[in-house]
Amino acid sequence: DQQVKQNSPSLSVQEGRISILNCDYTNSMFDYFLWYKKYPAEGPTFLISISSIKDKNEDGRFTVFLNKSAKHLSLHIVPSQPGDSAVYFCAASALNRGSTLGRLYFGRGTQLTVWP
Amino acid sequence: NAGVMQNPRHLVRRRGQEARLRCSPMKGHSHVYWYRQLPEEGLKFMVYLQKENIIDESGMPKERFSAEFPKEGPSILRIQQVVRGDSAAYFCASSPGQGAGYGYTFGSGTRLTVV
């Protein structure tokens, strides 16, 4: 039962262009969303998050957009750099649902490759 | 200012042996989470612990798996009588409070291979 879905296993983008990574979720109880970046043989590192009371959050080259009605979020990276090449995971949490307060639900990830 | 420390980084066990994975959270963090990543999959929640308490173990397989976070020392994820299907990367995360809003810090993981 995959409650967070990343339907594109891979994305290839030229350096300097925009990378757009997409994520869909099914559980309407989710109210907090995060993006993690992961290099091989390392743990995930936090990139950016967004609360369901917002529809956009920006941090430098990274912007996350949330469309609650469509249960969809996206991560935009502008401009893309070769060092951005990694697997990107979308994750969701239900901050106000006591029994699963601590849990993150992850998508399967999208491998981003930024070529020169 | 060490991050979340997991050891060992790599662990090879024969079928039927026990595997013990250790996680030392960041200083000041009293909340520990364990996740498992199977090949080609995302991370799946296993268990959430605070010092001396299991808060949510709904993601743990019913048999052979156990976890603890004692008053002193690291959190331990224990897998008894390992099988090939247990081969995966196991990640630990810690946070200073309950809920994703506090921010999680992940360790580098333990890669378990069962032969």
Short mmCIF file of C-alpha atoms in Angstrom, two decimals:
data_model
loop_
_atom_site.label_atom_id
_atom_site.label_comp_id
_atom_site.label_asym_id
_atom_site.label_seq_id
_atom_site.Cartn_x
_atom_site.Cartn_y
_atom_site.Cartn_z
CA ASP A 1 0.00 0.00 0.00
CA GLN A 2 2.13 2.84 -1.34
CA GLN A 3 0.72 6.03 0.12
CA VAL A 4 3.45 8.20 -1.40
CA LYS A 5 4.27 7.68 -5.05
CA GLN A 6 7.08 8.89 -7.25
CA ASN A 7 6.16 7.62 -10.66
CA SER A 8 9.34 8.62 -12.45
CA PRO A 9 12.24 6.38 -11.44
CA SER A 10 14.72 8.58 -13.29
CA LEU A 11 15.16 12.08 -14.71
CA SER A 12 18.00 13.42 -16.84
CA VAL A 13 18.57 17.17 -17.14
CA GLN A 14 21.25 19.35 -18.64
CA GLU A 15 23.30 21.54 -16.31
CA GLY A 16 21.77 24.99 -15.89
CA ARG A 17 18.25 23.88 -16.73
CA ILE A 18 15.34 23.26 -14.36
CA SER A 19 14.78 19.87 -12.75
CA ILE A 20 11.22 19.06 -11.74
CA LEU A 21 10.60 16.04 -9.56
CA ASN A 22 7.04 14.97 -8.88
CA CYS A 23 5.31 13.21 -6.02
CA ASP A 24 1.72 12.13 -5.40
CA TYR A 25 0.10 10.99 -2.19
CA THR A 26 -3.15 9.28 -1.35
CA ASN A 27 -3.67 9.86 2.37
CA SER A 28 -5.57 13.08 3.12
CA MET A 29 -4.28 12.98 6.73
CA PHE A 30 -0.80 13.95 5.56
CA ASP A 31 -0.06 17.52 6.52
CA TYR A 32 3.71 17.85 6.30
CA PHE A 33 5.92 16.96 3.36
CA LEU A 34 9.66 16.67 2.96
CA TRP A 35 12.23 16.08 0.25
CA TYR A 36 15.41 14.16 0.93
CA LYS A 37 18.47 13.72 -1.23
CA LYS A 38 20.49 10.53 -1.09
CA TYR A 39 23.90 9.63 -2.45
CA PRO A 40 24.99 5.99 -2.78
CA ALA A 41 26.16 4.39 0.49
CA GLU A 42 24.96 7.38 2.52
CA GLY A 43 21.84 8.15 4.49
CA PRO A 44 19.16 10.54 3.25
CA THR A 45 19.85 14.22 3.90
CA PHE A 46 17.05 16.72 4.37
CA LEU A 47 16.53 19.25 1.60
CA ILE A 48 13.31 21.17 2.10
CA SER A 49 9.87 20.76 3.63
CA ILE A 50 6.42 22.25 3.38
CA SER A 51 3.42 22.34 5.66
CA SER A 52 -0.07 21.81 4.27
CA ILE A 53 -1.00 25.38 5.22
CA LYS A 54 1.32 26.63 2.49
CA ASP A 55 1.46 26.01 -1.22
CA LYS A 56 5.07 27.00 -1.80
CA ASN A 57 8.34 27.02 0.07
CA GLU A 58 11.63 28.24 -1.31
CA ASP A 59 15.22 27.76 -0.18
CA GLY A 60 17.90 28.94 -2.54
CA ARG A 61 17.81 26.89 -5.73
CA PHE A 62 15.13 24.56 -4.31
CA THR A 63 11.39 25.25 -4.34
CA VAL A 64 8.65 22.88 -3.30
CA PHE A 65 5.09 23.35 -4.51
CA LEU A 66 2.08 21.72 -2.89
CA ASN A 67 -1.31 21.21 -4.55
CA LYS A 68 -3.54 19.79 -1.83
CA SER A 69 -6.61 19.37 -3.99
CA ALA A 70 -4.61 17.21 -6.40
CA LYS A 71 -2.59 15.57 -3.59
CA HIS A 72 0.52 16.44 -5.54
CA LEU A 73 3.81 18.09 -4.76
CA SER A 74 6.83 18.90 -6.82
CA LEU A 75 10.44 19.90 -6.22
CA HIS A 76 12.01 22.41 -8.59
CA ILE A 77 15.77 22.81 -8.77
CA VAL A 78 16.97 25.86 -10.66
CA PRO A 79 19.61 25.95 -12.00
CA SER A 80 20.52 22.29 -11.89
CA GLN A 81 24.15 21.40 -11.19
CA PRO A 82 26.07 18.15 -11.68
CA GLY A 83 26.45 17.88 -7.89
CA ASP A 84 22.66 17.59 -7.67
CA SER A 85 22.87 14.13 -9.24
CA ALA A 86 21.43 11.82 -6.59
CA VAL A 87 18.26 9.95 -5.66
CA TYR A 88 15.51 12.25 -4.40
CA PHE A 89 12.89 10.93 -2.02
CA CYS A 90 9.56 12.51 -1.28
CA ALA A 91 8.22 11.84 2.22
CA ALA A 92 5.01 12.66 4.06
CA SER A 93 3.93 12.80 7.66
CA ALA A 94 0.74 13.31 9.64
CA LEU A 95 1.84 15.75 12.34
CA ASN A 96 -1.56 15.87 13.96
CA ARG A 97 -2.29 12.18 13.98
CA GLY A 98 -1.08 10.96 17.35
CA SER A 99 -0.58 7.27 16.72
CA THR A 100 1.71 7.76 13.74
CA LEU A 101 3.18 11.08 14.80
CA GLY A 102 6.77 10.05 14.34
CA ARG A 103 6.52 8.17 11.10
CA LEU A 104 7.57 9.26 7.62
CA TYR A 105 6.10 7.63 4.53
CA PHE A 106 8.55 7.58 1.64
CA GLY A 107 8.18 7.30 -2.10
CA ARG A 108 10.48 4.99 -4.05
CA GLY A 109 12.70 7.81 -5.18
CA THR A 110 13.72 9.44 -8.45
CA GLN A 111 17.29 9.21 -9.71
CA LEU A 112 18.26 12.66 -10.99
CA THR A 113 21.22 12.91 -13.36
CA VAL A 114 22.49 16.35 -14.28
CA TRP A 115 24.86 16.25 -17.24
CA PRO A 116 27.25 19.02 -18.30
CA ASN B 1 29.33 17.57 16.80
CA ALA B 2 28.92 14.03 15.50
CA GLY B 3 25.81 13.13 13.56
CA VAL B 4 23.83 9.93 13.88
CA MET B 5 26.33 7.08 14.12
CA GLN B 6 25.44 3.63 12.87
CA ASN B 7 27.61 0.57 13.09
CA PRO B 8 28.61 -1.61 11.55
CA ARG B 9 28.41 -0.06 8.07
CA HIS B 10 28.36 -3.49 6.48
CA LEU B 11 27.29 -6.76 8.07
CA VAL B 12 27.32 -10.21 6.51
CA ARG B 13 25.43 -13.01 8.22
CA ARG B 14 24.66 -16.59 7.28
CA ARG B 15 21.06 -17.72 7.28
CA GLY B 16 19.95 -18.53 10.81
CA GLN B 17 22.43 -16.24 12.56
CA GLU B 18 21.58 -13.13 14.54
CA ALA B 19 22.21 -9.58 13.37
CA ARG B 20 22.65 -6.64 15.75
CA LEU B 21 22.58 -3.14 14.36
CA ARG B 22 23.54 -0.17 16.52
CA CYS B 23 22.52 3.46 16.36
CA SER B 24 23.83 6.32 18.47
CA PRO B 25 21.59 9.38 18.03
CA MET B 26 22.82 12.93 17.81
CA LYS B 27 23.65 14.58 21.10
CA GLY B 28 20.49 15.94 22.65
CA HIS B 29 18.19 13.74 20.56
CA SER B 30 16.03 11.33 22.53
CA HIS B 31 13.82 10.11 19.69
CA VAL B 32 15.06 7.30 17.44
CA TYR B 33 13.47 5.82 14.31
CA TRP B 34 14.50 2.77 12.31
CA TYR B 35 13.77 2.43 8.59
CA ARG B 36 14.53 -0.36 6.14
CA GLN B 37 15.26 0.07 2.45
CA LEU B 38 14.92 -2.99 0.27
CA PRO B 39 16.56 -2.94 -3.19
CA GLU B 40 14.76 -0.59 -5.61
CA GLU B 41 12.37 0.53 -2.86
CA GLY B 42 11.86 3.58 -0.72
CA LEU B 43 12.50 3.62 3.00
CA LYS B 44 9.89 1.82 5.08
CA PHE B 45 9.22 2.72 8.71
CA MET B 46 9.93 -0.03 11.22
CA VAL B 47 9.91 1.35 14.77
CA TYR B 48 9.95 4.56 16.79
CA LEU B 49 11.57 4.62 20.23
CA GLN B 50 12.29 7.02 23.00
CA LYS B 51 14.62 6.26 25.88
CA GLU B 52 13.47 2.97 27.44
CA ASN B 53 10.15 3.08 25.56
CA ILE B 54 8.83 1.72 22.29
CA ILE B 55 6.36 4.30 21.00
CA ASP B 56 5.31 2.75 17.69
CA GLU B 57 6.44 -0.65 16.42
CA SER B 58 3.68 -1.13 13.88
CA GLY B 59 6.19 -1.36 11.02
CA MET B 60 8.19 -4.20 12.56
CA PRO B 61 7.72 -7.77 11.31
CA LYS B 62 5.90 -9.75 13.99
CA GLU B 63 8.61 -12.35 14.43
CA ARG B 64 12.40 -12.32 14.73
CA PHE B 65 12.73 -8.50 14.92
CA SER B 66 13.10 -6.47 18.09
CA ALA B 67 14.38 -3.04 19.01
CA GLU B 68 15.43 -1.26 22.16
CA PHE B 69 16.75 2.12 23.24
CA PRO B 70 18.12 1.72 26.75
CA LYS B 71 18.73 4.49 29.24
CA GLU B 72 22.44 4.26 28.54
CA GLY B 73 24.01 3.33 25.24
CA PRO B 74 22.88 3.10 21.64
CA SER B 75 19.61 1.90 20.20
CA ILE B 76 19.81 -1.70 18.99
CA LEU B 77 17.85 -3.33 16.19
CA ARG B 78 18.07 -7.09 16.56
CA ILE B 79 17.16 -9.63 13.90
CA GLN B 80 17.15 -13.25 14.98
CA GLN B 81 17.51 -16.21 12.62
CA VAL B 82 18.12 -14.02 9.58
CA VAL B 83 16.81 -15.07 6.17
CA ARG B 84 17.84 -13.88 2.68
CA GLY B 85 14.84 -11.55 2.54
CA ASP B 86 16.29 -9.55 5.45
CA SER B 87 19.11 -8.33 3.18
CA ALA B 88 18.60 -4.57 3.01
CA ALA B 89 19.93 -1.22 4.12
CA TYR B 90 18.80 -0.29 7.61
CA PHE B 91 18.75 3.40 8.47
CA CYS B 92 18.40 5.02 11.83
CA ALA B 93 17.24 8.60 12.32
CA SER B 94 17.07 10.76 15.42
CA SER B 95 15.25 13.93 16.35
CA PRO B 96 14.99 16.22 19.38
CA GLY B 97 11.21 15.99 19.53
CA GLN B 98 8.24 13.98 18.44
CA GLY B 99 7.08 14.50 14.88
CA ALA B 100 8.65 15.25 11.52
CA GLY B 101 8.43 18.99 12.16
CA TYR B 102 11.40 18.75 14.52
CA GLY B 103 13.56 17.44 11.72
CA TYR B 104 15.14 14.05 11.39
CA THR B 105 18.84 13.37 10.95
CA PHE B 106 19.65 10.06 9.31
CA GLY B 107 22.71 7.95 9.81
CA SER B 108 24.66 6.41 6.93
CA GLY B 109 22.98 3.06 7.38
CA THR B 110 23.98 -0.55 7.92
CA ARG B 111 23.95 -2.75 4.86
CA LEU B 112 22.99 -6.26 5.88
CA THR B 113 23.72 -9.12 3.53
CA VAL B 114 22.44 -12.56 4.37
CA VAL B 115 24.26 -15.40 2.57
#
